[in-house]
Short mmCIF file of C-alpha atoms and ligand atoms in Angstrom, two decimals:
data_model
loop_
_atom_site.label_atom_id
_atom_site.label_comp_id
_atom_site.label_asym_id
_atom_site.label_seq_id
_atom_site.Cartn_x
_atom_site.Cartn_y
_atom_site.Cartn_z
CA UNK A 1 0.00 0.00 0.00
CA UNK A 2 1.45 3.15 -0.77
CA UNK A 3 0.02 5.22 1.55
CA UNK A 4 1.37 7.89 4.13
CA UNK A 5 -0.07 9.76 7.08
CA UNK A 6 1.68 11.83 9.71
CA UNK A 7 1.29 14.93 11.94
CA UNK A 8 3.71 17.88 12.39
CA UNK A 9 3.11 20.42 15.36
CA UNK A 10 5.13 23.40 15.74
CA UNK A 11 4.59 26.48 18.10
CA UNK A 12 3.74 28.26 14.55
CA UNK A 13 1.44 25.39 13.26
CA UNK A 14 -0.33 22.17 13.74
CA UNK A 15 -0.79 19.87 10.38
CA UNK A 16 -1.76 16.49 9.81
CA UNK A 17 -1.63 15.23 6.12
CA UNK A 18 -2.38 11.88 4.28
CA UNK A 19 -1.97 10.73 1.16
CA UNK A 20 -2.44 7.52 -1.24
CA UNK A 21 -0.31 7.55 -4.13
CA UNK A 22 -2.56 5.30 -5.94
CA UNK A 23 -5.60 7.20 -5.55
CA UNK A 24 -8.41 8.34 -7.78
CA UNK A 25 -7.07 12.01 -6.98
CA UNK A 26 -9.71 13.02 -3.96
CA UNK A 27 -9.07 15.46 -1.19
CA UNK A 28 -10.13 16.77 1.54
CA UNK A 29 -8.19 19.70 2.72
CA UNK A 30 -8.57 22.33 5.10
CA UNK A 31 -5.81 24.72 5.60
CA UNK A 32 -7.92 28.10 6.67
CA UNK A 33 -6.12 29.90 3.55
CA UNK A 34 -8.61 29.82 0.54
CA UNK A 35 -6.76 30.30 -2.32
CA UNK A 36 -4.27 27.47 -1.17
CA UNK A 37 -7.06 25.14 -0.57
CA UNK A 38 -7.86 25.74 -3.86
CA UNK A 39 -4.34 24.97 -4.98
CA UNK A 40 -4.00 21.76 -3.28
CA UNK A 41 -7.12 20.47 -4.50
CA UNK A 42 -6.02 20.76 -8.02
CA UNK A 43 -2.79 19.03 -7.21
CA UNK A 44 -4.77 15.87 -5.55
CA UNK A 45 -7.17 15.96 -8.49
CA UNK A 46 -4.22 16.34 -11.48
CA UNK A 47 -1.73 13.98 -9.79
CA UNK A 48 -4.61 10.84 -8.59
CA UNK A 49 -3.07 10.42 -5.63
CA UNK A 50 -5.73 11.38 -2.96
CA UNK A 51 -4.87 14.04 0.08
CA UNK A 52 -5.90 15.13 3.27
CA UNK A 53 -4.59 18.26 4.96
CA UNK A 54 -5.54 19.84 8.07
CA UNK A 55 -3.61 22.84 9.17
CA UNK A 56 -4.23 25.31 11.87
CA UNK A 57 -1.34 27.65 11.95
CA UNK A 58 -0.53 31.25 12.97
CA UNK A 59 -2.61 33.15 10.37
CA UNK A 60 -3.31 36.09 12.15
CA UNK A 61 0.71 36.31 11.52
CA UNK A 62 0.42 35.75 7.71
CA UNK A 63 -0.22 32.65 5.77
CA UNK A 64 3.32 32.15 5.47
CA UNK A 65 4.20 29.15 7.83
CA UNK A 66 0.87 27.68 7.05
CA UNK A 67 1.99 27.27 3.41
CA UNK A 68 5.33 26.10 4.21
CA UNK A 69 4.93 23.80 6.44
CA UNK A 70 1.96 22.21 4.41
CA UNK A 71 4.69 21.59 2.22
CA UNK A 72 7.16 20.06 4.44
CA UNK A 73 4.58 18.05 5.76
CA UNK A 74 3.47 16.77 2.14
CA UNK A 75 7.07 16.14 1.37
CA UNK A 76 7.42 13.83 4.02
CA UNK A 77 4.32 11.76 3.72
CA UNK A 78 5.30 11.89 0.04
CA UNK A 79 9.07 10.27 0.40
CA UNK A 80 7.21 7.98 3.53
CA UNK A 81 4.89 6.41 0.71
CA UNK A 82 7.06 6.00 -1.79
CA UNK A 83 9.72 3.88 -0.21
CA UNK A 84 12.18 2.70 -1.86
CA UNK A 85 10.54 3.74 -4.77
CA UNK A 86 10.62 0.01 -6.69
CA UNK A 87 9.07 -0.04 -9.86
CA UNK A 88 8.06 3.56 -10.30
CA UNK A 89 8.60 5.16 -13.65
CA UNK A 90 10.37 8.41 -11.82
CA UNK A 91 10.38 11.08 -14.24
CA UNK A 92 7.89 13.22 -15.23
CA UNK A 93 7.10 16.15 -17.17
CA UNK A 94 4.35 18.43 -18.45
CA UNK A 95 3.46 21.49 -20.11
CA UNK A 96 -0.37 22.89 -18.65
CA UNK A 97 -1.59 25.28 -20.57
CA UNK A 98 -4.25 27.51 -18.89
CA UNK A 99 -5.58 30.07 -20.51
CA UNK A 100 -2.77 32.93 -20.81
CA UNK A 101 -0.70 30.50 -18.72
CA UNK A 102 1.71 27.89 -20.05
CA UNK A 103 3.96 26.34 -17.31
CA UNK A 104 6.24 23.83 -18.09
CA UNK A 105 7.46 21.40 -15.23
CA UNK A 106 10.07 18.75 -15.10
CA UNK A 107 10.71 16.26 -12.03
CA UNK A 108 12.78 13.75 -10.88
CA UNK A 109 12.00 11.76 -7.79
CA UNK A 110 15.81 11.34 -7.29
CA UNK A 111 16.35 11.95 -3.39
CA UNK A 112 18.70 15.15 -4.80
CA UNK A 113 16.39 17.96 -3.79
CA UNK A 114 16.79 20.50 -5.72
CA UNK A 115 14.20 23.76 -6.54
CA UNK A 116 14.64 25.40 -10.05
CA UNK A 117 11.76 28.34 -10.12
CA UNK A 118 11.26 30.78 -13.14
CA UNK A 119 7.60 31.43 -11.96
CA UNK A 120 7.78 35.52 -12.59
CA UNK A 121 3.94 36.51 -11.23
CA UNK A 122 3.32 40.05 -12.48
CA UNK A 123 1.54 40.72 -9.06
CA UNK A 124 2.63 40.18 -5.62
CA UNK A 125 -1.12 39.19 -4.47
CA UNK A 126 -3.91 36.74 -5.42
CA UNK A 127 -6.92 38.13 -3.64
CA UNK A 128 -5.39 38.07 0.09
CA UNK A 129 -2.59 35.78 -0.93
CA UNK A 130 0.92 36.23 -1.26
CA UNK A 131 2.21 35.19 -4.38
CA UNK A 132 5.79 34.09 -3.29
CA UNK A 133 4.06 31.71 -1.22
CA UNK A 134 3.68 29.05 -4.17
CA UNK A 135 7.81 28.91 -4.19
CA UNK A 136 7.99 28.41 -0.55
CA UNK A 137 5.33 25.17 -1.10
CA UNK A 138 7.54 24.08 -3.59
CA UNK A 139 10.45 24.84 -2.58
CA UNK A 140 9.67 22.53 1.06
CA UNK A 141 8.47 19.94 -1.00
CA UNK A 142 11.11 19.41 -3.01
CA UNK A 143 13.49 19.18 -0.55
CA UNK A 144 11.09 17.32 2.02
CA UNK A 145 10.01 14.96 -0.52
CA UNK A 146 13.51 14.42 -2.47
CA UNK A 147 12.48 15.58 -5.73
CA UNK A 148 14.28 18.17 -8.61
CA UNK A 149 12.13 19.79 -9.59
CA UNK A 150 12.19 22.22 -12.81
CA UNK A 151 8.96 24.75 -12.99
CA UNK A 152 9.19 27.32 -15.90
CA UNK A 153 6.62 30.05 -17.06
CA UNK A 154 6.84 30.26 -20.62
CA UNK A 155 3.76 32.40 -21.28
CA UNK A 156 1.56 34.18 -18.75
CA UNK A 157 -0.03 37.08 -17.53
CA UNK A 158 -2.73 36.43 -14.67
CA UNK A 159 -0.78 35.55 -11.58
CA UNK A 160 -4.28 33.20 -10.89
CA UNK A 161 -3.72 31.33 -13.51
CA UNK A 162 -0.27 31.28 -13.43
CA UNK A 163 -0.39 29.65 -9.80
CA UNK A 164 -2.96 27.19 -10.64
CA UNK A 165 -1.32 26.40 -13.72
CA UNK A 166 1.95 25.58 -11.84
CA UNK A 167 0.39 23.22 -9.31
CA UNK A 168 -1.32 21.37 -11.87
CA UNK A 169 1.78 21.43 -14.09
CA UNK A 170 3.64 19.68 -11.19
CA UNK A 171 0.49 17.38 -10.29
CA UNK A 172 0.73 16.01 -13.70
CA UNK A 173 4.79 15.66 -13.67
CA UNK A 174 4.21 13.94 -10.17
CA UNK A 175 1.19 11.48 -11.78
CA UNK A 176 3.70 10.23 -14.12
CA UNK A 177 7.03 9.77 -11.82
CA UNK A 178 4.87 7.96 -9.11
CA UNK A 179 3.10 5.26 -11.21
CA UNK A 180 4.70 1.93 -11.60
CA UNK A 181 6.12 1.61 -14.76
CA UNK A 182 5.03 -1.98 -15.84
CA UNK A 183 7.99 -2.64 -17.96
CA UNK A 184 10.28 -1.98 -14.67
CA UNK A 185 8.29 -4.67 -12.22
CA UNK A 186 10.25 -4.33 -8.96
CA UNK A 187 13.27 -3.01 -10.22
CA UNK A 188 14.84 0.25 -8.86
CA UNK A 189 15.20 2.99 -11.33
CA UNK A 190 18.26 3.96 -11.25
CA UNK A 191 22.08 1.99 -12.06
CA UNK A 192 23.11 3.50 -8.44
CA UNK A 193 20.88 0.17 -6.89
CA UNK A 194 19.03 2.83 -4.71
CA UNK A 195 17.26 6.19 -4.52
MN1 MN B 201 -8.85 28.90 -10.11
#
């Protein structure tokens, strides 16, 4: 079963997450910041692996550890259900195209964390939300969850879509890298003997 759950309690924030890489891409997630709700819902329902997040963090701060520590806490019950990551395929890439938006994203689940962002928003806000947030998610679940990860803007204009589009660019990168690859059976991808 590739499943993960675990909770993460800081004096900043309180999170418990779940996921099921081999899911049918549902959620349930409750973070108290709307716009990332929003976000993470797209990246359960683009990447089929189901999600559950429950936050409760110092928002009367800003949304700022909320958001990354969602992430950290996703990266870890991402790397947790993956394993030792037998049989996956391990890459994956996409370009989403969303209306003015066109993100490109390349991944690697290779235990080499490593964030490469070109994600220029042309506002610093979406509604009540900080745009530099959506780096900070990435950025801790890259390195929480082991992954390279490449996300480039190639066309865009609405910072909305431009978000969106980059979580469901990644959710679709992450769909392909977690599935097993059925020419691989239980074979680890890579010549090292281990990821
Ligand atoms: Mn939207």
């Amino acid at each position: 079963m590739r499943k993960a759950s675990l909770s993460r309690t800081t004096n900043e924030t309180k999170i418990t997450v779940a996921i099921n890489l081999d899911g049918t891409g549902q959620s349930d997630i409750q973070t108290g910041v709307g716009f990332f709700d929003h976000m993470l819902d797209q990246l359960a329902r683009h990447s089929l692996i189901d999600i559950t997040v429950k936050a409760t963090g110092d928002l009367h701060i800003d949304d700022h550890h909320t958001v990354e520590d969602v992430g950290i806490a996703l990266g870890q019950a991402l790397a947790q259900a993956l394993g030792d990551k037998r049989g996956i395929r391990r890459y994956g890439s996409f370009h989403l195209a969303m209306d003015d938006a066109l993100i490109r994203c390349a991944l690697d689940l290779s235990a080499r964390p490593f964030l490469v962002w070109n994600m220029p928003f042309p506002t610093a806000k979406i509604g009540t939300f900080d745009t530099e947030l959506v780096r900070e998610f990435f950025q801790a679940l890259a390195i929480h969850g082991g992954i390279t990860l490449h996300v480039d803007m190639i066309h865009g204009f609405n910072s909305h879509h431009i978000a969106e589009a980059g979580f469901k660019a990644v959710a679709r990168a992450l769909r392909e890298a977690v599935e097993p690859d059925p020419r691989r059976s239980d074979a680890i991808p890579s010549t090292k003997g281990s990821l």
